[in-house]
CSV table of C-alpha atoms and ligand atoms in Angstrom, one decimal:
chain,number,residue,atom,x,y,z
P,29,MET,CA,24.0,98.1,-123.2
P,30,ALA,CA,24.3,99.6,-127.1
P,31,ALA,CA,21.0,99.2,-128.6
P,32,PRO,CA,20.5,98.6,-132.2
P,33,ALA,CA,19.0,101.6,-134.3
P,34,GLN,CA,15.2,101.7,-133.6
P,35,ASN,CA,14.1,102.0,-137.1
P,36,LEU,CA,16.0,98.6,-137.9
P,37,ARG,CA,13.7,95.1,-138.9
P,38,ILE,CA,14.2,91.8,-139.8
P,39,ASN,CA,13.6,90.9,-143.4
P,40,GLY,CA,10.2,89.6,-143.1
P,41,ASP,CA,10.0,88.4,-147.3
P,42,ARG,CA,12.9,86.2,-146.3
P,43,LEU,CA,11.8,84.7,-142.8
P,44,TRP,CA,8.8,83.9,-144.5
P,45,ASP,CA,10.6,82.2,-147.8
P,46,SER,CA,12.6,80.4,-145.7
P,47,LEU,CA,9.5,78.9,-143.3
P,48,MET,CA,8.2,77.7,-146.6
P,49,GLU,CA,10.9,76.7,-148.3
P,50,MET,CA,11.3,74.0,-144.7
P,51,ALA,CA,7.7,73.2,-144.8
P,52,ARG,CA,8.4,71.5,-147.6
P,53,ILE,CA,10.6,68.8,-145.4
P,54,GLY,CA,8.4,65.8,-144.3
P,55,PRO,CA,5.2,67.5,-145.5
P,56,GLY,CA,2.3,66.3,-143.8
P,57,VAL,CA,-1.4,64.9,-145.5
P,58,ALA,CA,-3.6,68.2,-145.0
P,59,GLY,CA,-1.3,71.2,-145.6
P,60,GLY,CA,1.0,71.2,-142.3
P,61,ASN,CA,4.0,69.0,-141.5
P,62,ASN,CA,5.3,65.1,-140.2
P,63,ARG,CA,9.1,66.0,-139.7
P,64,GLN,CA,9.4,63.7,-136.8
P,65,THR,CA,12.5,63.6,-134.7
P,66,LEU,CA,15.4,61.6,-135.7
P,67,THR,CA,13.4,60.4,-139.1
P,68,ASP,CA,15.0,60.7,-142.4
P,69,GLU,CA,13.1,64.1,-143.1
P,70,ASP,CA,14.4,65.4,-139.6
P,71,ALA,CA,17.7,64.8,-140.9
P,72,GLU,CA,17.0,66.4,-144.7
P,73,GLY,CA,15.7,69.7,-142.5
P,74,ARG,CA,18.7,69.5,-140.5
P,75,ALA,CA,21.0,69.8,-143.2
P,76,LEU,CA,19.3,72.6,-145.3
P,77,PHE,CA,19.0,74.4,-141.5
P,78,ARG,CA,22.8,73.8,-141.6
P,79,THR,CA,23.6,74.7,-145.4
P,80,TRP,CA,21.2,78.1,-144.8
P,81,CYS,CA,23.9,78.7,-141.1
P,82,GLU,CA,27.0,78.1,-143.5
P,83,ASP,CA,26.3,80.4,-146.2
P,84,ALA,CA,25.5,83.1,-143.7
P,85,GLY,CA,28.9,82.6,-142.2
P,86,CYS,CA,28.4,80.7,-139.3
P,87,GLU,CA,30.4,77.6,-137.9
P,88,MET,CA,27.6,74.6,-137.1
P,89,GLY,CA,28.6,72.5,-133.7
P,90,LEU,CA,27.2,69.5,-133.0
P,91,ASP,CA,26.5,67.8,-129.5
P,92,GLN,CA,26.4,64.0,-128.2
P,93,MET,CA,22.2,64.8,-128.4
P,94,GLY,CA,22.5,66.5,-131.6
P,95,ASN,CA,21.6,69.6,-130.8
P,96,MET,CA,22.5,71.9,-133.6
P,97,PHE,CA,24.8,75.2,-133.0
P,98,ALA,CA,25.6,77.7,-135.4
P,99,ARG,CA,27.8,80.2,-134.2
P,100,ARG,CA,28.1,84.0,-135.4
P,101,GLU,CA,31.7,85.5,-133.8
P,102,GLY,CA,31.4,88.4,-132.1
P,103,ALA,CA,34.2,91.2,-131.6
P,104,ASP,CA,34.9,89.8,-128.0
P,105,PRO,CA,35.3,85.6,-128.8
P,106,ASP,CA,35.7,85.7,-125.6
P,107,ALA,CA,32.3,86.9,-124.2
P,108,LEU,CA,29.9,84.0,-123.2
P,109,PRO,CA,27.6,83.8,-126.5
P,110,VAL,CA,24.0,85.2,-126.7
P,111,TYR,CA,22.1,81.9,-127.8
P,112,VAL,CA,18.4,82.2,-129.8
P,113,GLY,CA,16.7,79.0,-131.2
P,114,SER,CA,13.5,76.2,-130.8
P,115,HIS,CA,13.3,72.9,-132.4
P,116,LEU,CA,12.6,71.6,-136.4
P,117,ASP,CA,11.3,68.4,-135.1
P,118,THR,CA,7.1,68.6,-135.3
P,119,GLN,CA,4.0,66.3,-134.4
P,120,PRO,CA,2.8,63.2,-137.1
P,121,THR,CA,0.3,66.0,-137.7
P,122,GLY,CA,2.2,69.1,-136.5
P,123,GLY,CA,2.2,73.1,-138.2
P,124,LYS,CA,4.8,74.7,-140.4
P,125,TYR,CA,5.6,77.2,-137.5
P,126,ASP,CA,5.9,75.6,-134.0
P,127,GLY,CA,9.5,75.4,-133.2
P,128,VAL,CA,10.5,76.2,-137.0
P,129,LEU,CA,9.6,80.1,-136.3
P,130,GLY,CA,12.1,79.9,-133.5
P,131,VAL,CA,14.9,78.6,-135.1
P,132,LEU,CA,14.6,80.7,-138.6
P,133,GLY,CA,14.0,83.4,-136.9
P,134,GLY,CA,17.4,83.5,-135.2
P,135,LEU,CA,18.6,82.3,-138.4
P,136,GLU,CA,17.1,86.0,-139.7
P,137,ILE,CA,18.9,87.6,-136.7
P,138,ILE,CA,22.3,86.3,-138.1
P,139,ARG,CA,21.2,87.4,-142.2
P,140,THR,CA,20.1,90.8,-140.8
P,141,LEU,CA,23.2,91.1,-139.1
P,142,ASN,CA,25.0,90.2,-142.1
P,143,ASP,CA,23.2,92.6,-144.5
P,144,LEU,CA,23.7,95.6,-141.9
P,145,GLY,CA,27.7,94.6,-141.6
P,146,ILE,CA,26.8,95.1,-137.5
P,147,ARG,CA,29.2,93.8,-135.1
P,148,THR,CA,28.2,92.1,-131.8
P,149,LYS,CA,30.8,92.1,-128.8
P,150,HIS,CA,29.0,88.7,-127.8
P,151,PRO,CA,29.0,85.9,-130.1
P,152,ILE,CA,25.4,85.0,-131.1
P,153,VAL,CA,24.4,81.1,-131.5
P,154,VAL,CA,21.4,80.0,-133.4
P,155,THR,CA,20.3,76.4,-131.8
P,156,ASN,CA,18.1,73.9,-132.9
P,157,TRP,CA,17.1,71.7,-129.9
P,158,THR,CA,16.9,68.0,-130.5
P,159,ASN,CA,13.0,65.9,-130.0
P,160,GLU,CA,11.3,69.3,-128.2
P,161,GLU,CA,8.4,67.4,-129.2
P,162,GLY,CA,8.4,64.2,-127.0
P,163,THR,CA,5.8,62.8,-129.1
P,164,ARG,CA,8.2,59.8,-130.6
P,165,PHE,CA,10.7,59.5,-127.9
P,166,ALA,CA,8.5,60.2,-124.7
P,167,PRO,CA,9.7,63.0,-123.0
P,168,ALA,CA,9.2,66.5,-124.3
P,169,MET,CA,12.0,68.7,-124.7
P,170,LEU,CA,14.9,65.6,-124.5
P,171,ALA,CA,17.5,67.3,-125.3
P,172,SER,CA,17.4,70.6,-123.7
P,173,GLY,CA,16.6,68.2,-120.7
P,174,VAL,CA,20.1,66.9,-121.0
P,175,PHE,CA,21.3,70.0,-121.9
P,176,ALA,CA,20.1,71.5,-118.8
P,177,GLY,CA,20.9,68.6,-116.4
P,178,MET,CA,17.7,67.3,-116.1
P,179,HIS,CA,18.3,63.8,-117.8
P,180,THR,CA,21.5,61.2,-118.2
P,181,GLN,CA,22.4,61.1,-121.8
P,182,ASP,CA,21.9,56.9,-121.1
P,183,TRP,CA,18.4,57.0,-119.9
P,184,ALA,CA,17.7,59.6,-123.4
P,185,TYR,CA,19.9,57.5,-125.4
P,186,ALA,CA,17.7,54.2,-123.5
P,187,ARG,CA,14.4,55.9,-124.7
P,188,GLU,CA,12.1,53.5,-127.2
P,189,ASP,CA,9.8,54.5,-130.0
P,190,ALA,CA,6.7,52.7,-130.4
P,191,ASP,CA,8.4,50.0,-132.6
P,192,GLY,CA,11.0,49.5,-129.9
P,193,LYS,CA,13.7,51.8,-131.5
P,194,LYS,CA,16.1,53.6,-129.5
P,195,PHE,CA,16.7,57.6,-129.6
P,196,GLY,CA,20.4,56.3,-129.3
P,197,ASP,CA,20.9,54.3,-132.5
P,198,GLU,CA,17.8,56.3,-134.2
P,199,LEU,CA,20.5,59.1,-133.8
P,200,GLN,CA,23.6,57.8,-135.1
P,201,ARG,CA,21.5,55.9,-137.7
P,202,ILE,CA,20.5,59.6,-139.1
P,203,GLY,CA,24.0,61.0,-138.9
P,204,TRP,CA,23.6,63.4,-136.6
P,205,ARG,CA,25.5,62.0,-133.3
P,206,GLY,CA,28.0,64.8,-132.5
P,207,ASP,CA,31.0,64.8,-130.3
P,208,GLU,CA,30.7,68.0,-128.3
P,209,GLU,CA,29.7,67.2,-124.4
P,210,VAL,CA,26.0,68.0,-123.6
P,211,GLY,CA,25.5,71.0,-121.5
P,212,ALA,CA,29.8,72.2,-121.7
P,213,ARG,CA,28.5,75.2,-123.3
P,214,LYS,CA,27.9,78.0,-121.7
P,215,MET,CA,25.5,81.0,-122.3
P,216,HIS,CA,25.2,84.6,-121.6
P,217,ALA,CA,21.0,84.4,-122.0
P,218,PHE,CA,19.0,82.3,-124.3
P,219,PHE,CA,15.7,83.6,-126.3
P,220,GLU,CA,13.2,81.6,-127.7
P,221,LEU,CA,10.8,82.9,-130.4
P,222,HIS,CA,7.5,80.5,-130.4
P,223,ILE,CA,3.8,81.0,-131.6
P,224,GLU,CA,1.5,81.2,-128.6
P,225,GLN,CA,-0.1,77.8,-129.3
P,226,GLY,CA,-3.3,79.5,-127.9
P,227,PRO,CA,-5.9,81.7,-128.0
P,228,ILE,CA,-5.1,85.1,-126.2
P,229,LEU,CA,-2.8,86.8,-128.7
P,230,GLU,CA,-5.0,86.7,-131.0
P,231,ALA,CA,-8.5,87.5,-129.1
P,232,GLU,CA,-6.8,90.6,-127.5
P,233,GLY,CA,-5.3,91.9,-130.6
P,234,LYS,CA,-2.2,92.1,-129.3
P,235,ASP,CA,1.3,91.0,-131.6
P,236,ILE,CA,3.3,90.1,-129.2
P,237,GLY,CA,3.2,88.2,-125.9
P,238,VAL,CA,5.7,89.0,-123.5
P,239,VAL,CA,6.1,85.6,-121.8
P,240,THR,CA,7.2,86.3,-117.8
P,241,HIS,CA,6.1,82.3,-116.8
P,242,GLY,CA,5.3,78.9,-118.0
P,243,GLN,CA,3.0,76.7,-117.0
P,244,GLY,CA,4.5,73.2,-115.7
P,245,LEU,CA,3.8,69.9,-117.0
P,246,SER,CA,3.1,66.1,-115.9
P,247,TRP,CA,2.8,63.2,-118.0
P,248,THR,CA,2.1,60.4,-116.1
P,249,GLN,CA,1.2,56.9,-118.4
P,250,VAL,CA,-1.3,54.7,-116.8
P,251,THR,CA,-1.3,50.7,-117.7
P,252,ILE,CA,-4.4,49.0,-117.0
P,253,THR,CA,-4.5,45.0,-117.8
P,254,GLY,CA,-7.3,43.1,-117.6
P,255,LYS,CA,-8.2,40.1,-120.0
P,256,ASP,CA,-8.8,39.9,-123.9
P,257,ALA,CA,-12.0,37.9,-124.7
P,258,HIS,CA,-14.5,37.5,-127.0
P,259,THR,CA,-16.6,40.2,-127.4
P,260,GLY,CA,-19.9,38.2,-128.5
P,261,SER,CA,-19.8,35.3,-125.9
P,262,THR,CA,-18.2,36.5,-122.6
P,263,PRO,CA,-20.9,37.4,-120.7
P,264,MET,CA,-20.6,41.1,-119.0
P,265,PRO,CA,-20.3,40.0,-115.4
P,266,MET,CA,-17.3,37.9,-116.7
P,267,ARG,CA,-15.4,40.7,-118.7
P,268,LYS,CA,-11.9,42.5,-117.6
P,269,ASN,CA,-12.3,44.8,-119.7
P,270,ALA,CA,-9.5,47.5,-119.7
P,271,GLY,CA,-10.7,50.2,-122.2
P,272,LEU,CA,-13.8,50.2,-120.0
P,273,ALA,CA,-11.4,51.1,-117.5
P,274,MET,CA,-9.5,53.5,-119.0
P,275,ALA,CA,-13.1,55.6,-120.4
P,276,ARG,CA,-14.0,55.7,-116.8
P,277,VAL,CA,-10.3,57.0,-115.7
P,278,LEU,CA,-10.2,59.7,-118.3
P,279,GLU,CA,-13.5,60.7,-117.2
P,280,LYS,CA,-12.1,61.5,-114.0
P,281,VAL,CA,-8.8,62.9,-115.8
P,282,ASP,CA,-11.4,65.8,-116.9
P,283,GLU,CA,-13.2,66.3,-113.8
P,284,ILE,CA,-9.9,66.6,-112.0
P,285,ALA,CA,-8.9,69.6,-114.1
P,286,TRP,CA,-12.1,71.4,-114.3
P,287,SER,CA,-11.9,71.5,-111.0
P,288,HIS,CA,-8.7,73.5,-110.6
P,289,ALA,CA,-10.3,76.1,-113.7
P,290,PRO,CA,-9.6,78.0,-115.0
P,291,HIS,CA,-6.3,78.1,-115.5
P,292,ALA,CA,-5.6,73.8,-115.3
P,293,VAL,CA,-5.9,71.5,-117.8
P,294,GLY,CA,-5.3,67.8,-118.3
P,295,ALA,CA,-6.6,65.2,-121.1
P,296,ALA,CA,-5.1,62.0,-122.6
P,297,GLY,CA,-3.5,62.4,-126.1
P,298,HIS,CA,-1.5,58.9,-126.4
P,299,ILE,CA,-4.1,56.2,-126.2
P,300,ASP,CA,-3.4,52.4,-127.2
P,301,VAL,CA,-5.9,49.6,-126.3
P,302,TYR,CA,-4.7,46.2,-127.3
P,303,PRO,CA,-5.0,43.8,-129.2
P,304,ASN,CA,-7.6,46.7,-130.6
P,305,SER,CA,-9.6,44.1,-132.9
P,306,ARG,CA,-13.2,44.7,-132.8
P,307,ASN,CA,-14.2,41.6,-131.5
P,308,VAL,CA,-11.5,41.0,-128.8
P,309,ILE,CA,-12.2,42.8,-125.2
P,310,PRO,CA,-9.6,44.8,-124.6
P,311,GLY,CA,-7.2,43.5,-122.3
P,312,LYS,CA,-4.9,46.2,-121.8
P,313,ALA,CA,-4.9,49.8,-122.4
P,314,VAL,CA,-2.1,52.2,-122.0
P,315,PHE,CA,-2.0,55.9,-122.0
P,316,THR,CA,-0.6,59.4,-120.9
P,317,VAL,CA,-2.3,61.2,-118.6
P,318,ASP,CA,-1.0,65.1,-119.6
P,319,PHE,CA,-1.9,67.8,-116.3
P,320,ARG,CA,-0.8,71.4,-116.7
P,321,SER,CA,-1.3,74.3,-114.2
P,322,PRO,CA,1.1,77.4,-113.5
P,323,ASP,CA,0.4,76.6,-109.7
P,324,LEU,CA,2.9,73.1,-108.6
P,325,GLU,CA,0.7,72.3,-105.6
P,326,VAL,CA,-2.3,72.4,-108.3
P,327,ILE,CA,-0.1,69.7,-110.7
P,328,ARG,CA,0.6,67.5,-107.7
P,329,ASP,CA,-3.1,67.6,-106.0
P,330,MET,CA,-4.0,66.4,-109.9
P,331,GLU,CA,-1.9,63.6,-109.8
P,332,ASN,CA,-2.5,62.4,-106.4
P,333,ARG,CA,-6.0,62.7,-107.1
P,334,LEU,CA,-5.8,60.5,-110.5
P,335,ARG,CA,-3.8,58.1,-108.8
P,336,VAL,CA,-6.4,57.1,-105.9
P,337,ALA,CA,-9.4,57.6,-108.3
P,338,ALA,CA,-7.8,55.0,-111.4
P,339,GLU,CA,-7.0,52.5,-108.5
P,340,ASP,CA,-10.6,52.9,-107.2
P,341,ILE,CA,-11.7,52.0,-110.5
P,342,ALA,CA,-9.3,49.5,-111.4
P,343,ASP,CA,-10.1,47.5,-107.9
P,344,GLU,CA,-13.8,47.7,-108.8
P,345,MET,CA,-13.3,46.4,-112.0
P,346,GLY,CA,-10.7,43.4,-110.7
P,347,LEU,CA,-7.5,44.8,-113.0
P,348,GLN,CA,-4.0,45.6,-112.7
P,349,ILE,CA,-2.9,49.2,-112.7
P,350,GLU,CA,0.3,50.6,-113.1
P,351,PHE,CA,1.5,54.3,-113.3
P,352,GLU,CA,5.2,55.8,-115.0
P,353,LYS,CA,5.7,59.3,-114.6
P,354,VAL,CA,7.5,59.8,-118.0
P,355,GLY,CA,7.5,63.8,-118.0
P,356,GLY,CA,7.3,66.5,-116.6
P,357,PHE,CA,8.8,69.9,-115.4
P,358,ASP,CA,7.7,72.5,-112.7
P,359,PRO,CA,6.3,75.7,-113.3
P,360,VAL,CA,8.9,78.4,-114.8
P,361,LYS,CA,9.7,81.7,-114.2
P,362,PHE,CA,11.6,83.9,-117.0
P,363,ASP,CA,14.8,85.8,-116.2
P,364,GLU,CA,13.6,89.2,-115.3
P,365,ASN,CA,16.6,91.1,-117.3
P,366,CYS,CA,16.1,89.1,-120.5
P,367,VAL,CA,12.0,89.6,-120.2
P,368,ALA,CA,12.4,93.2,-119.7
P,369,ALA,CA,14.8,93.3,-122.8
P,370,VAL,CA,11.5,91.6,-124.6
P,371,ARG,CA,9.1,94.2,-123.3
P,372,ASN,CA,11.8,96.8,-124.5
P,373,ALA,CA,12.3,95.4,-127.7
P,374,THR,CA,8.4,95.7,-128.4
P,375,GLU,CA,7.9,98.8,-126.9
P,376,ARG,CA,10.9,100.4,-128.9
P,377,LEU,CA,9.4,99.2,-132.0
P,378,GLY,CA,5.6,100.2,-131.2
P,379,TYR,CA,4.0,96.6,-131.1
P,380,SER,CA,0.8,95.9,-128.9
P,381,HIS,CA,1.8,93.3,-126.5
P,382,THR,CA,0.9,91.5,-123.1
P,383,ASP,CA,2.6,89.5,-120.9
P,384,ILE,CA,1.5,85.9,-121.1
P,385,ILE,CA,2.0,82.8,-119.5
P,386,SER,CA,2.9,79.9,-122.0
P,387,GLY,CA,0.8,76.7,-121.9
P,388,ALA,CA,2.9,74.9,-123.9
P,389,GLY,CA,6.2,73.6,-122.9
P,390,HIS,CA,9.4,74.7,-124.8
P,391,ASP,CA,12.9,74.1,-124.9
P,392,ALA,CA,13.5,77.1,-123.0
P,393,CYS,CA,11.6,75.8,-119.8
P,394,TRP,CA,14.8,73.8,-119.0
P,395,ILE,CA,17.7,76.0,-120.6
P,396,ASN,CA,16.2,79.0,-117.6
P,397,ARG,CA,17.6,76.7,-115.3
P,398,VAL,CA,21.1,76.8,-116.7
P,399,ALA,CA,21.1,80.4,-118.9
P,400,PRO,CA,19.3,83.7,-117.7
P,401,THR,CA,16.0,83.1,-120.6
P,402,ALA,CA,13.6,84.3,-121.9
P,403,MET,CA,10.5,83.8,-124.5
P,404,VAL,CA,8.7,86.0,-127.5
P,405,MET,CA,5.4,85.0,-128.6
P,406,CYS,CA,3.3,85.8,-131.9
P,407,PRO,CA,-0.5,85.0,-132.1
P,408,CYS,CA,-1.3,82.0,-133.8
P,409,VAL,CA,-5.4,81.5,-135.8
P,410,ASP,CA,-8.1,80.4,-133.8
P,411,GLY,CA,-5.0,79.9,-131.0
P,412,LEU,CA,-4.8,76.4,-133.1
P,413,SER,CA,-1.4,74.2,-132.9
P,414,HIS,CA,-0.4,70.7,-133.0
P,415,ASN,CA,-2.8,70.3,-135.7
P,416,GLU,CA,-1.9,70.5,-139.6
P,417,ALA,CA,-4.2,73.7,-139.8
P,418,GLU,CA,-2.2,75.8,-137.9
P,419,GLU,CA,-1.8,79.5,-139.1
P,420,ILE,CA,0.2,82.4,-138.7
P,421,SER,CA,0.4,85.7,-140.7
P,422,LYS,CA,3.7,86.9,-142.5
P,423,ASP,CA,3.3,90.0,-140.2
P,424,TRP,CA,3.1,87.9,-136.7
P,425,ALA,CA,5.9,86.3,-137.9
P,426,ALA,CA,7.8,89.6,-139.0
P,427,ALA,CA,6.7,90.8,-135.9
P,428,GLY,CA,8.0,88.7,-134.2
P,429,ALA,CA,11.6,88.4,-135.3
P,430,ASP,CA,11.6,91.8,-135.4
P,431,VAL,CA,11.0,91.6,-131.5
P,432,LEU,CA,13.2,88.9,-131.0
P,433,PHE,CA,16.7,90.8,-133.4
P,434,HIS,CA,16.2,93.7,-130.8
P,435,ALA,CA,15.9,92.0,-127.6
P,436,VAL,CA,19.1,89.5,-128.7
P,437,VAL,CA,21.5,92.0,-130.5
P,438,GLU,CA,20.9,94.9,-127.3
P,439,THR,CA,21.9,91.6,-125.0
P,440,ALA,CA,24.9,90.7,-127.6
P,441,GLU,CA,25.7,94.9,-127.2
P,442,VAL,CA,26.3,95.8,-130.9
P,443,VAL,CA,30.3,97.0,-131.2
P,444,GLU,CA,30.0,100.7,-132.9
X,501,HGY,O1,4.3,69.9,-124.8
X,501,HGY,C1,4.5,71.0,-125.2
X,501,HGY,O2,3.6,71.3,-124.8
X,501,HGY,C2,5.5,70.8,-126.1
X,501,HGY,O3,4.5,71.2,-127.8
X,501,HGY,N1,6.3,69.6,-126.8
X,502,MN,MN1,7.5,73.8,-129.8
X,503,MN,MN1,4.9,71.5,-130.1
C-alpha cells in the first residue's frame, strides 16, 4: 500500500489547541470535564466538532443513534472508507482526553492531509460514537454496540437515566438524532487513538501502545431488598440491613478479583442505598459490579462466584436479592493487519512502543466485530483516568496522532 512519506507529521500545536477548546465545553469542577452524553453540553461539543469538520471540507453524516461521520472524499468514491474516531462524551468527573483525543486526532488527520494536499484512494471518515461511557445510560459503548448489531435500537432508545429520562427522547431533545440507518455504513477498516488510562506505558517509558487485544467486561447490577427502619430504636437482631449486605458482597467482589490476580479486576463504581437517610436503616441497595479480564473463562467464573456468594449473604440475613446483566463484552483480539499498520507506523516514525492489552473498553471493541480494527494508545500521567486530574503531555498526544495519521493514511492508500 502507498504509505505517507516517513517525515510527515501532524500539527501537534493545532491538535492541542483543539483539545483545549473542546475542554472548555462542559467543564468539571476540578479542571476536567462533565460533558455527559445527550446533555446540552454534549450537544454543544457536537456542534463545535461539526463546525471544525465542515471547515475542513468534510460532509457530516448522522445516524439514528446520533453517531457522527465526517467524510473526506477519496480518489475512488466507491472504495470503502477508512474510519477513525472515538467519543466526545465524558464521565461526570472525567478528563479532557478520554475519547476526545481519538476524535480530534482523527480530525487532525483531515486537517494535515488538507495542508499537504494529499489525496487518498479510500475516503476517510472521522467518527464520534454516542454514549461510549455508559454512565448516564448503561451500558458503555451503547451506540457503537447498536452499530455492530449487539443491541437493538429499540432497546437502546428505552434505556433510562437516574431521573427516568429515556435515551431516545434525550437524543431527540438535543437535536442530534439523524436519519441514517445504524450500521448500514461499511468500513474498509477502523482505527481508534485513546489514552491508555493505566500506568504501563508511562512506567515503561514508551510513547506508543500497540493494542493487540482488549480485555472483556461484565457489568452485573445487584438489587438487595431488606426493610427501612429506625437506626435508633430497632434492635440489632430485628434489622434487615440492605446496606450491610451490600458491604459484605463488595468484600467478596474484591476477594474474587484478587483470586485471579494479576490480570483480573473487580469493583463497584455505581452504588445507591435507599432511602439514604442518616437515621434510616437502608431497606434497599442497588449497585453494579464491574469485573474484567483478558480471559473469558475467568470472567464467567467471577460472575458465577459473585451470584453464589451474594445469594448466601442475602439468605443468611433474610434479605431478597436480584441480579441483572446490564453490560458486557467478550475479550477482543484486534485485526492483525491493522495492528501491523499501527506497529509499522510507530517503527517508521521512530517512536518507542510496546504491545499492550487494553484494560478499558472502547468503541473499537465493538467495531472490531464488523470491520478490521486496531487501536493506538498514548501514556497518561500516573495512569490516571476517569478523574478530572487526567493529564497527558502535548508530545504524547502528537506522537499518538502521528502514528494514527500514518496507519490510517497508509491503509487509505496515498494517491500519487
Ligand atoms: O468502561 C470502560 O472501560 C470505558 O471507559 N467506557
Ligand atoms: Mn474512552
Ligand atoms: Mn472513559
